[in-house]
PDB file of C-alpha atoms (C1' of nucleotides) in Angstrom:
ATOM      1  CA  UNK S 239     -28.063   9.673  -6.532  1.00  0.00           C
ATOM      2  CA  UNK S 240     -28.090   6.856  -4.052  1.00  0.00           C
ATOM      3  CA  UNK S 241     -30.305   9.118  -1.987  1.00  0.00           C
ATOM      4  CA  UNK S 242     -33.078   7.975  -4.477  1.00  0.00           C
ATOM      5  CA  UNK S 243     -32.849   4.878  -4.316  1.00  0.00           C
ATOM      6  CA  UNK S 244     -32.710   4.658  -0.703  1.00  0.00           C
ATOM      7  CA  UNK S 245     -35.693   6.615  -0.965  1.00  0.00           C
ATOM      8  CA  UNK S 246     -37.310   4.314  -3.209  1.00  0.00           C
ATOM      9  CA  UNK S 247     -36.289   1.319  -1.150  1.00  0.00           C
ATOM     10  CA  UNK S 248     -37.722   2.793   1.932  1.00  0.00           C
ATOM     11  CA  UNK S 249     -41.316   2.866   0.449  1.00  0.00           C
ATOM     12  CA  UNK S 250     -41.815  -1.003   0.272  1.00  0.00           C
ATOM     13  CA  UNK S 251     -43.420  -1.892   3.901  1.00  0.00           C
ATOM     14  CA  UNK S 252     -41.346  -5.149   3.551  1.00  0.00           C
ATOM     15  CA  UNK S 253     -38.002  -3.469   3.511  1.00  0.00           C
ATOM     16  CA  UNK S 254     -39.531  -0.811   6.353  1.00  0.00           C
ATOM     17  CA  UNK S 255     -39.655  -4.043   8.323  1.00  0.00           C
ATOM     18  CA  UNK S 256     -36.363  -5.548   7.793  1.00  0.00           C
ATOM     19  CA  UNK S 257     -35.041  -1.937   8.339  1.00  0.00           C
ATOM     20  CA  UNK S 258     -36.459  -2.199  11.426  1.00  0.00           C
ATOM     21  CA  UNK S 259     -35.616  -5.611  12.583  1.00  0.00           C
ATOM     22  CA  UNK S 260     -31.598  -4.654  11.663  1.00  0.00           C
ATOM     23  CA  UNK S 261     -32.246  -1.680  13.981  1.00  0.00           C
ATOM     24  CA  UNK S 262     -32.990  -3.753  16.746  1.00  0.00           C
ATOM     25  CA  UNK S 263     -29.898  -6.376  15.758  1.00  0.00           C
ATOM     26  CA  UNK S 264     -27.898  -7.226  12.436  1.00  0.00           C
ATOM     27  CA  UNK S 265     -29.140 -10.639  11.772  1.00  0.00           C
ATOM     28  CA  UNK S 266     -28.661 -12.863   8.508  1.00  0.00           C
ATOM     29  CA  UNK S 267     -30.688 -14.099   6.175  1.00  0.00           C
ATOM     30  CA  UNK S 268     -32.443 -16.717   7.366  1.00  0.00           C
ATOM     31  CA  UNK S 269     -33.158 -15.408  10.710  1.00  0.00           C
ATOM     32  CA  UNK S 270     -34.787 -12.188   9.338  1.00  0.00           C
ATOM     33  CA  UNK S 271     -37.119 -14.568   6.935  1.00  0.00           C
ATOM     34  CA  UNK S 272     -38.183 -16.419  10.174  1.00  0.00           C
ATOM     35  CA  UNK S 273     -39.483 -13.403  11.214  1.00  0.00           C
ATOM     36  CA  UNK S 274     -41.684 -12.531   7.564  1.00  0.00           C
ATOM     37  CA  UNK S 275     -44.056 -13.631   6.032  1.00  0.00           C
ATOM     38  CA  UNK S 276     -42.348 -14.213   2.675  1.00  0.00           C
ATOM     39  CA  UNK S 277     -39.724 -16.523   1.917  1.00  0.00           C
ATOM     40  CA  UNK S 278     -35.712 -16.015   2.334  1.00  0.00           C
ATOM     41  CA  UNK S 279     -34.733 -15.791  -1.411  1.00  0.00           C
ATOM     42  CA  UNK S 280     -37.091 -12.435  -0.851  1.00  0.00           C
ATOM     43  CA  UNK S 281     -35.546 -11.684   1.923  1.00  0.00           C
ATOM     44  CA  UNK S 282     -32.340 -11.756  -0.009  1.00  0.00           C
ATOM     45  CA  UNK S 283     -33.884  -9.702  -2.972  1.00  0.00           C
ATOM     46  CA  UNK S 284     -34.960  -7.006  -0.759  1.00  0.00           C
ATOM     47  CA  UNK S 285     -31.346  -6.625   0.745  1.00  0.00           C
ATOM     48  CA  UNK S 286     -29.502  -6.351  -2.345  1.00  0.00           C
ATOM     49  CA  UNK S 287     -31.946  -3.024  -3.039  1.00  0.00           C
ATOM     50  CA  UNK S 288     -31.019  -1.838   0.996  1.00  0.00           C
ATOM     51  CA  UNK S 289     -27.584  -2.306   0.551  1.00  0.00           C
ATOM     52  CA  UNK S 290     -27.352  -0.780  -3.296  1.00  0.00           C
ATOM     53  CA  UNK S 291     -29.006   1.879  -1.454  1.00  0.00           C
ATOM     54  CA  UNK S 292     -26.148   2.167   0.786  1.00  0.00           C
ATOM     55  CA  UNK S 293     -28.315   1.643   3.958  1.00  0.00           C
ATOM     56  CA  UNK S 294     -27.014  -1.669   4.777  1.00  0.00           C
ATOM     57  CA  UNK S 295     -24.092  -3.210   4.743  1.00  0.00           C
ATOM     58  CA  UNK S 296     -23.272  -7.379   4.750  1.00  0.00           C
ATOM     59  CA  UNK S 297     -20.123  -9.345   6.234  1.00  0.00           C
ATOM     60  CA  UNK S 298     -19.456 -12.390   5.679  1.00  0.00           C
ATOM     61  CA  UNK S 299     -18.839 -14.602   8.888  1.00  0.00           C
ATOM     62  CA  UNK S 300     -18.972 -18.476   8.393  1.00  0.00           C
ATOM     63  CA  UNK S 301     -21.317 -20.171   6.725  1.00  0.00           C
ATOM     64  CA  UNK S 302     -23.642 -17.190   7.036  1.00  0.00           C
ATOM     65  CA  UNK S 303     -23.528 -13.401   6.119  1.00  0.00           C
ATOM     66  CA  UNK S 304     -24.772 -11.019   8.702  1.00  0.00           C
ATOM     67  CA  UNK S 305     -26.627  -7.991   7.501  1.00  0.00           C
ATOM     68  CA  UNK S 306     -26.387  -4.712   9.214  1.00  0.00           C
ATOM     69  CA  UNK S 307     -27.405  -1.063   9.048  1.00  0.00           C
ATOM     70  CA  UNK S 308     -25.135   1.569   7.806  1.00  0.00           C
ATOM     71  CA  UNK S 309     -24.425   4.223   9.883  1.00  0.00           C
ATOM     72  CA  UNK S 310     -22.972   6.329   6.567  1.00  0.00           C
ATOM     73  CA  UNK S 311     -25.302   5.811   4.306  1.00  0.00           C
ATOM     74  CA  UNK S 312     -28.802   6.530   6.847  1.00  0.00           C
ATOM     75  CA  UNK S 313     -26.268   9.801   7.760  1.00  0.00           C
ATOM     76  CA  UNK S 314     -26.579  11.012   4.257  1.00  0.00           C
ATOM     77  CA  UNK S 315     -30.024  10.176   3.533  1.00  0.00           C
ATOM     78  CA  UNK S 316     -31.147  12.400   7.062  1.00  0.00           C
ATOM     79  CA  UNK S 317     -29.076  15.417   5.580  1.00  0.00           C
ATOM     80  CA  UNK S 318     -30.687  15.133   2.241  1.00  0.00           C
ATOM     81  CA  UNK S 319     -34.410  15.086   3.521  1.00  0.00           C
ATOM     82  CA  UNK S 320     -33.139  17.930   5.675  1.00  0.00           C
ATOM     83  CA  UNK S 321     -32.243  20.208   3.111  1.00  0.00           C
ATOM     84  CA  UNK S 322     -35.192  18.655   0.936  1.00  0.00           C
ATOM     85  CA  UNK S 323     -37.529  20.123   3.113  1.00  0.00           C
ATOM     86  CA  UNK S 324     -35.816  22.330   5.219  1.00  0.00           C
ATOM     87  CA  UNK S 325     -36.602  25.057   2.714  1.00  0.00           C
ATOM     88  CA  UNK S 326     -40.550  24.485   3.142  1.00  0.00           C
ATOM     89  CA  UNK S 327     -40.393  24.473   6.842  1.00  0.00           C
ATOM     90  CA  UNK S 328     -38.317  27.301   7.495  1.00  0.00           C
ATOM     91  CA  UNK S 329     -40.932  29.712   5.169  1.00  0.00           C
ATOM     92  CA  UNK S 330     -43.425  27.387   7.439  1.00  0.00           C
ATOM     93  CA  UNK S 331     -41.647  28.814  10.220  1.00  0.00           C
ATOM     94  CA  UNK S 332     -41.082  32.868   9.682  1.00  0.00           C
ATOM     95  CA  UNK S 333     -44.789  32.509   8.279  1.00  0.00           C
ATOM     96  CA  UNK S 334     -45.885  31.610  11.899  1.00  0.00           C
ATOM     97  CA  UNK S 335     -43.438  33.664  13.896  1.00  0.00           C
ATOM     98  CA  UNK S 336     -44.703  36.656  11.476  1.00  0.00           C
ATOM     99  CA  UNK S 337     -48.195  35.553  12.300  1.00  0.00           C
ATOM    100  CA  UNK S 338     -47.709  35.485  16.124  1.00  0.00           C
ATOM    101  CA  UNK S 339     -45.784  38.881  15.991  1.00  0.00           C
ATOM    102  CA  UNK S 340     -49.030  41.198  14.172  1.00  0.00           C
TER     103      UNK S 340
ATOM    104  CA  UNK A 206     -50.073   5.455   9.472  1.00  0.00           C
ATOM    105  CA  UNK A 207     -50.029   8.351   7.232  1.00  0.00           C
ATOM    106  CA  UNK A 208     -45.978   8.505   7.670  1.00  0.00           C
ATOM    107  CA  UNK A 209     -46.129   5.032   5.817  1.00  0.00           C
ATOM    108  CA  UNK A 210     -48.147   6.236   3.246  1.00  0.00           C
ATOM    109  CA  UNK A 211     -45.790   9.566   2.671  1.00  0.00           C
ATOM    110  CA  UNK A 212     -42.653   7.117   2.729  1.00  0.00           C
ATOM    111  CA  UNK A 213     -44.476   5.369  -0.583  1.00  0.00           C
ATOM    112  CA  UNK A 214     -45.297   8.513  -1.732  1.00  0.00           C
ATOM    113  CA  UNK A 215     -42.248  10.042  -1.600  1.00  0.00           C
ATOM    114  CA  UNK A 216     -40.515   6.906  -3.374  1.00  0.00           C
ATOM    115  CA  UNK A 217     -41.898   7.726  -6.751  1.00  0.00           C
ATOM    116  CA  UNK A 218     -39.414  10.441  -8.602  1.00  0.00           C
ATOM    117  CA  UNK A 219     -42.238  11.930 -10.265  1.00  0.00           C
ATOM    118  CA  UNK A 220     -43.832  13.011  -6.904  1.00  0.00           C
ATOM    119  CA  UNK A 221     -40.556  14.210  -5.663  1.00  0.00           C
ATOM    120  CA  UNK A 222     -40.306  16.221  -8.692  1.00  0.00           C
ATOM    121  CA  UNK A 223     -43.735  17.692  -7.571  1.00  0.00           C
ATOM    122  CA  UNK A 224     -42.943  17.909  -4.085  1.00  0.00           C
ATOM    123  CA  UNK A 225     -39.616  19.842  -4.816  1.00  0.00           C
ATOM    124  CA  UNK A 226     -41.835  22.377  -7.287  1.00  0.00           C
ATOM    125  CA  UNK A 227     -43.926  22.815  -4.655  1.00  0.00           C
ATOM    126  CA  UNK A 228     -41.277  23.590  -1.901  1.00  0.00           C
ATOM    127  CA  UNK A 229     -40.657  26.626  -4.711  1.00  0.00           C
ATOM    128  CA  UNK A 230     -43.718  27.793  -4.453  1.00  0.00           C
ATOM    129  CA  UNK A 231     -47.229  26.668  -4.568  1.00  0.00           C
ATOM    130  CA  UNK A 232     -48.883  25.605  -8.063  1.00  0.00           C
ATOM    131  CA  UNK A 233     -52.129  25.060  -9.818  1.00  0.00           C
ATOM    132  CA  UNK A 234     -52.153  21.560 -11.301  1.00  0.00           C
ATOM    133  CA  UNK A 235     -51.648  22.926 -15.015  1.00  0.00           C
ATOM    134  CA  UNK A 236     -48.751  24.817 -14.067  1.00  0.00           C
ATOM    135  CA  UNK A 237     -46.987  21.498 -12.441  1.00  0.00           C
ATOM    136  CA  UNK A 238     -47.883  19.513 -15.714  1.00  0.00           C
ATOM    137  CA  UNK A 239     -46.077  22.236 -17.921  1.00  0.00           C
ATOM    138  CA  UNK A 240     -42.708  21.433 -16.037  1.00  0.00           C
ATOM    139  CA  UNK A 241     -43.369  18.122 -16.007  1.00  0.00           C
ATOM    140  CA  UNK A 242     -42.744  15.262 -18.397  1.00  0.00           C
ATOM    141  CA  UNK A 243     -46.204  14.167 -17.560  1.00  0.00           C
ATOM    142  CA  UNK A 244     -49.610  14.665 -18.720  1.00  0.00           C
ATOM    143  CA  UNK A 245     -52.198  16.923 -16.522  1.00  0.00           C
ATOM    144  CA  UNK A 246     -54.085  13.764 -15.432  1.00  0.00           C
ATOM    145  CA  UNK A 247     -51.378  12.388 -14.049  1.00  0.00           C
ATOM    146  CA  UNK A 248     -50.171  15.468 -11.650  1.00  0.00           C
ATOM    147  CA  UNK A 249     -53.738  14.839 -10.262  1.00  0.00           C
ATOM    148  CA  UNK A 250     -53.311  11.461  -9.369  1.00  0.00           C
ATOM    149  CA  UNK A 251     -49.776  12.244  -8.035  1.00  0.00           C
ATOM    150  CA  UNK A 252     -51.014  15.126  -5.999  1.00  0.00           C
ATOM    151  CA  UNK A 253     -54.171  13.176  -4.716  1.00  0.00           C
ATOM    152  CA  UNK A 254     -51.542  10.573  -3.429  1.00  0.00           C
ATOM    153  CA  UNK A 255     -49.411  13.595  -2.066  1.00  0.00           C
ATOM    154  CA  UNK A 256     -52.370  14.783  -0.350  1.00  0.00           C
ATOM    155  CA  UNK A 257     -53.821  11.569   1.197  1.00  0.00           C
ATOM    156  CA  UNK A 258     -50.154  11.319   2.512  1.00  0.00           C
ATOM    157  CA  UNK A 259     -50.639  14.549   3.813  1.00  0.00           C
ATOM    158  CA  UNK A 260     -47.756  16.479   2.527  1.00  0.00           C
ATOM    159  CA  UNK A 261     -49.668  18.817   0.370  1.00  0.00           C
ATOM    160  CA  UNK A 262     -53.162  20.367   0.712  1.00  0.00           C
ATOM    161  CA  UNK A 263     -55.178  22.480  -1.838  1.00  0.00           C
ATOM    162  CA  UNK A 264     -56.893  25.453  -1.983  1.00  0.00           C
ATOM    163  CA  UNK A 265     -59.618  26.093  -4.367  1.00  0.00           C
ATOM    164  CA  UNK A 266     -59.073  30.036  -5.762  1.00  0.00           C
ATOM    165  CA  UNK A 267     -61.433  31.232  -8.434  1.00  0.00           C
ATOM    166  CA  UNK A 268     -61.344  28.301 -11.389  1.00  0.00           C
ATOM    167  CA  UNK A 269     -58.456  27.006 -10.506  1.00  0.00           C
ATOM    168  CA  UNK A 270     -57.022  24.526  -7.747  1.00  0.00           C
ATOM    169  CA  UNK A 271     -54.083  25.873  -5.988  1.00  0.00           C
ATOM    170  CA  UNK A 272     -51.604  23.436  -4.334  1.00  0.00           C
ATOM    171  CA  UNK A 273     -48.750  23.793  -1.250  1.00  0.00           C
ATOM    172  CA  UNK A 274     -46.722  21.980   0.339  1.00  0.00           C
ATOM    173  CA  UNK A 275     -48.187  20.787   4.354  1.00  0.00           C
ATOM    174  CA  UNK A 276     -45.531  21.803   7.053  1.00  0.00           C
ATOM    175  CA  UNK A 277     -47.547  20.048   9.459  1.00  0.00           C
ATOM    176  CA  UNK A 278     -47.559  16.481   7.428  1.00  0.00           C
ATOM    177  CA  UNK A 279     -43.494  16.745   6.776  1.00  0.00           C
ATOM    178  CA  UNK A 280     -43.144  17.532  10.346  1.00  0.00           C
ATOM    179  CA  UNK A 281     -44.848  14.835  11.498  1.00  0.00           C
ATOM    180  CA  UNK A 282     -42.779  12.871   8.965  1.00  0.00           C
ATOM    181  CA  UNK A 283     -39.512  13.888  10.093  1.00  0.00           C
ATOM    182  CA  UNK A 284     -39.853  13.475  13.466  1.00  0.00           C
ATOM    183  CA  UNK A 285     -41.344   9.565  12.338  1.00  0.00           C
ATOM    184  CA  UNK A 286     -38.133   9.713  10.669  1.00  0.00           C
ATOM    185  CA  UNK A 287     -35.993  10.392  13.459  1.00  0.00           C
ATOM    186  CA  UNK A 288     -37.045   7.654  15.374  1.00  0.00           C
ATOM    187  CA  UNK A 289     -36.923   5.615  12.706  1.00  0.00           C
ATOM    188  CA  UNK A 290     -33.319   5.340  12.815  1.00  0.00           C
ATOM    189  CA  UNK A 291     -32.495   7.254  15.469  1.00  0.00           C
ATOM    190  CA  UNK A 292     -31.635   4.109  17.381  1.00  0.00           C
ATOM    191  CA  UNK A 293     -29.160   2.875  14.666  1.00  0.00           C
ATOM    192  CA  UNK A 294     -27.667   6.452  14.669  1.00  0.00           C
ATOM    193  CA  UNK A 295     -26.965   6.680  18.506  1.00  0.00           C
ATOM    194  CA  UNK A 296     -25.829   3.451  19.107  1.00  0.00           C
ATOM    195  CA  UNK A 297     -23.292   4.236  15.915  1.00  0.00           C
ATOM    196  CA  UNK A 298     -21.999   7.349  17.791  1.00  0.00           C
ATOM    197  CA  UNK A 299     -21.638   5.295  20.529  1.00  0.00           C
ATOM    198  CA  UNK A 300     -19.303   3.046  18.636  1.00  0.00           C
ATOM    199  CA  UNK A 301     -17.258   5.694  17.629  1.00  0.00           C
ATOM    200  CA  UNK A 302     -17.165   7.234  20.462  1.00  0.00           C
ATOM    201  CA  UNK A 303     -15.943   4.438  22.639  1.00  0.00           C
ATOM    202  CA  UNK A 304     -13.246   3.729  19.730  1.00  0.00           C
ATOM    203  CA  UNK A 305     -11.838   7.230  19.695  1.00  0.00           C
ATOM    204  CA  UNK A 306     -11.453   6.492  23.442  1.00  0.00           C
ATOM    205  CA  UNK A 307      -9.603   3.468  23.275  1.00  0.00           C
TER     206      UNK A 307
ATOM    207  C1'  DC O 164     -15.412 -37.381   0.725  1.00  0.00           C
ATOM    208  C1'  DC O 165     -20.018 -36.859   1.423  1.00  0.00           C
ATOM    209  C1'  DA O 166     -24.173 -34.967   3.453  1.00  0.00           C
ATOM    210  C1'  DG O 167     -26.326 -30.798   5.446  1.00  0.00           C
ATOM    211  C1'  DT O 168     -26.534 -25.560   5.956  1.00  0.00           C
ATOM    212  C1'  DT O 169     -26.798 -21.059   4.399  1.00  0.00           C
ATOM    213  C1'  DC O 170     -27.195 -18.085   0.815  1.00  0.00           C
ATOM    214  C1'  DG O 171     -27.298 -15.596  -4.055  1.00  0.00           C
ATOM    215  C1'  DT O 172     -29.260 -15.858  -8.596  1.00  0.00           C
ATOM    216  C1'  DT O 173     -32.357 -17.025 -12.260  1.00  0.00           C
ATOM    217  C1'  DA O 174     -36.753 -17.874 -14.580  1.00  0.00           C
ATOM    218  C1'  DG O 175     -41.388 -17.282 -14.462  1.00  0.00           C
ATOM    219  C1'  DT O 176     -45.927 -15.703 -12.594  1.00  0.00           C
ATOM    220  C1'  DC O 177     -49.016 -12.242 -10.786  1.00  0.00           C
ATOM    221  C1'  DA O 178     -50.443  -8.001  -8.931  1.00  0.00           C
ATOM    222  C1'  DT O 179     -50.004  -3.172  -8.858  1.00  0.00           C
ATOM    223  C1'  DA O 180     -48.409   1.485 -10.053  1.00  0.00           C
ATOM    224  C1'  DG O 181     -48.025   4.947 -13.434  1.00  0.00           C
ATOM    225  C1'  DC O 182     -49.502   6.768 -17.685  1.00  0.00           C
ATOM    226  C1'  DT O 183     -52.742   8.310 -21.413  1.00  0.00           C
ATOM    227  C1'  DT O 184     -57.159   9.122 -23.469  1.00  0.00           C
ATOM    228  C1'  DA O 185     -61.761  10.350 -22.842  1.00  0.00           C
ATOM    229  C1'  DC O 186     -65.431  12.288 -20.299  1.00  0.00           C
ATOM    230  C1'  DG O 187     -68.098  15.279 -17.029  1.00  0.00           C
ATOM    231  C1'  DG O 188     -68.265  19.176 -13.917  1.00  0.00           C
ATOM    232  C1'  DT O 189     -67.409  23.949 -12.431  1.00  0.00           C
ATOM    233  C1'  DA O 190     -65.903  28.696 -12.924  1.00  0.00           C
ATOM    234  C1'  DA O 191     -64.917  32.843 -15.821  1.00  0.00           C
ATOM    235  C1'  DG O 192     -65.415  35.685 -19.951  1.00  0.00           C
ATOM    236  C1'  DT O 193     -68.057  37.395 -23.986  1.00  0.00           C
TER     237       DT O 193
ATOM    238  C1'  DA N 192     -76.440  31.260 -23.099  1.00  0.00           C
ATOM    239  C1'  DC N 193     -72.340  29.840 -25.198  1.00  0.00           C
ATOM    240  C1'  DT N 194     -67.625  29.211 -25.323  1.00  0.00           C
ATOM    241  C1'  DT N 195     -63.247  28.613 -23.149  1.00  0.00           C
ATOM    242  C1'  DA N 196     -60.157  27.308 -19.453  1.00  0.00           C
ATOM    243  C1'  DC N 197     -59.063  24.374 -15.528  1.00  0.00           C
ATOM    244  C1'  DC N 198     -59.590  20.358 -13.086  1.00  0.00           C
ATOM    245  C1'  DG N 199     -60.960  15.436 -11.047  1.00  0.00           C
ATOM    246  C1'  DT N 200     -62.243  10.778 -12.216  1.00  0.00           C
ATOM    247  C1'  DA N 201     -62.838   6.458 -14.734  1.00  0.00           C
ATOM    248  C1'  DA N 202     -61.303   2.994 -18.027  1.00  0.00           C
ATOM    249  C1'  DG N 203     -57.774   0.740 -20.221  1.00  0.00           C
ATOM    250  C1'  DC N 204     -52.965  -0.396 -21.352  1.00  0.00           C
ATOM    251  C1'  DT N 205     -48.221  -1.327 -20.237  1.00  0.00           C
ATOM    252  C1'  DA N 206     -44.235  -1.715 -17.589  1.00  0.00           C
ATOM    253  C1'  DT N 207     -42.327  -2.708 -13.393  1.00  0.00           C
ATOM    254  C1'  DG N 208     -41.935  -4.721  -8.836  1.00  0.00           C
ATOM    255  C1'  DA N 209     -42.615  -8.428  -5.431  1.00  0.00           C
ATOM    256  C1'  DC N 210     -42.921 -13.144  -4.823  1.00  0.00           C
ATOM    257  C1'  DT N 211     -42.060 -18.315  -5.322  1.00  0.00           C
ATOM    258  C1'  DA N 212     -39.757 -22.409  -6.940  1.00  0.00           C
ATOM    259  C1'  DA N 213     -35.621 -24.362  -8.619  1.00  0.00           C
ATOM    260  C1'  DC N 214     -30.760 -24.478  -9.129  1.00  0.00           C
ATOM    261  C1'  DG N 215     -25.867 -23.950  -8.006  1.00  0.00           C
ATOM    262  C1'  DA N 216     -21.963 -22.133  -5.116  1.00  0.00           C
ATOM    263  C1'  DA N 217     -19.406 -21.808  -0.635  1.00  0.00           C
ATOM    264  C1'  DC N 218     -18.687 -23.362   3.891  1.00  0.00           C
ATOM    265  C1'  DT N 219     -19.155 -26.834   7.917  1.00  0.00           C
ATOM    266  C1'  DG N 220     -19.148 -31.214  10.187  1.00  0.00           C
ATOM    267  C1'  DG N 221     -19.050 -36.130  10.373  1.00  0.00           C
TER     268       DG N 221
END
DNA sequence: CCAGTTCGTTAGTCATAGCTTACGGTAAGT
DNA sequence: ACTTACCGTAAGCTATGACTAACGAACTGG
């Protein structure tokens, strides 16, 4: 599932950062390499693995492309790590309520 | 942080696979590497990365080493999680929001 | 039409992650 | 005490991922 991957893409700290920097403001390429410490055909690399993730999403305006979050895709990724550990916090849960209640 | 260091972890399927057994029910390491497609060394090393993320901790019972999942560790992951993109979320629903209105 | 941007893609290098095999250490059973 | 089961760790190999440099495509402005 795409869930995976965006998963997967999430646990490179370089991607973390551009996440995080598209939080703040959908940027394009270049602008986003100013701000890292690698170079822009990276920078490129690492958002063709966000956006085949389905957590970003590009548009084309001029000479540039702007990259943005996706709304969608971060939507579906929050209600898959809620049911992928909802189960172990809920038994976390009656186990303490059941602990406070002897 | 440790919530960096469970992102990574959780990026490798393997360890999901684990993590997933686990949120069944807690394991000894031979029992995980029966399910698995892995050999026994190798749950180790994925369950010493599990733990150092702090989404699992062990329990040593007679010879052998029982493993569970760490509500405390995914808790404090989730809520990372949530601000993570809770920004992008919010200003999303704004969006919407303000276009239903229009 | 011709430079100058901005960007994606490819080829190639290098480091690291994941795996297995082998070994040592501890606990339980006979 | 000896064997058996269960486990962590180290060493070594291999595949994969991240990066850079180089190239070509698309758009802009003079």
């Amino acid at each position: 599932m795409t869930n995976e991957l965006a998963l997967a893409a999430l646990g490179d700290p370089t991607r973390r950062t551009i996440f995080e920097c598209l939080s703040d403001r959908p940027s394009a390429v270049g602008e986003l390499a100013q701000l890292l410490p690698v170079s822009r055909p990276a920078v490129s690399q690492h958002l063709k693995v966000l956006k085949d993730a389905g957590l970003v999403v590009d548009q084309k305006v001029g000479n540039r492309r702007i990259y943005r979050l996706d709304p969608n895709g971060i939507g579906d990724l929050r209600d898959y790590l809620e049911r992928f550990w909802g189960c172990a916090l809920t038994t976390f849960k009656m186990k303490s309520e059941q602990k406070g209640q002897e």
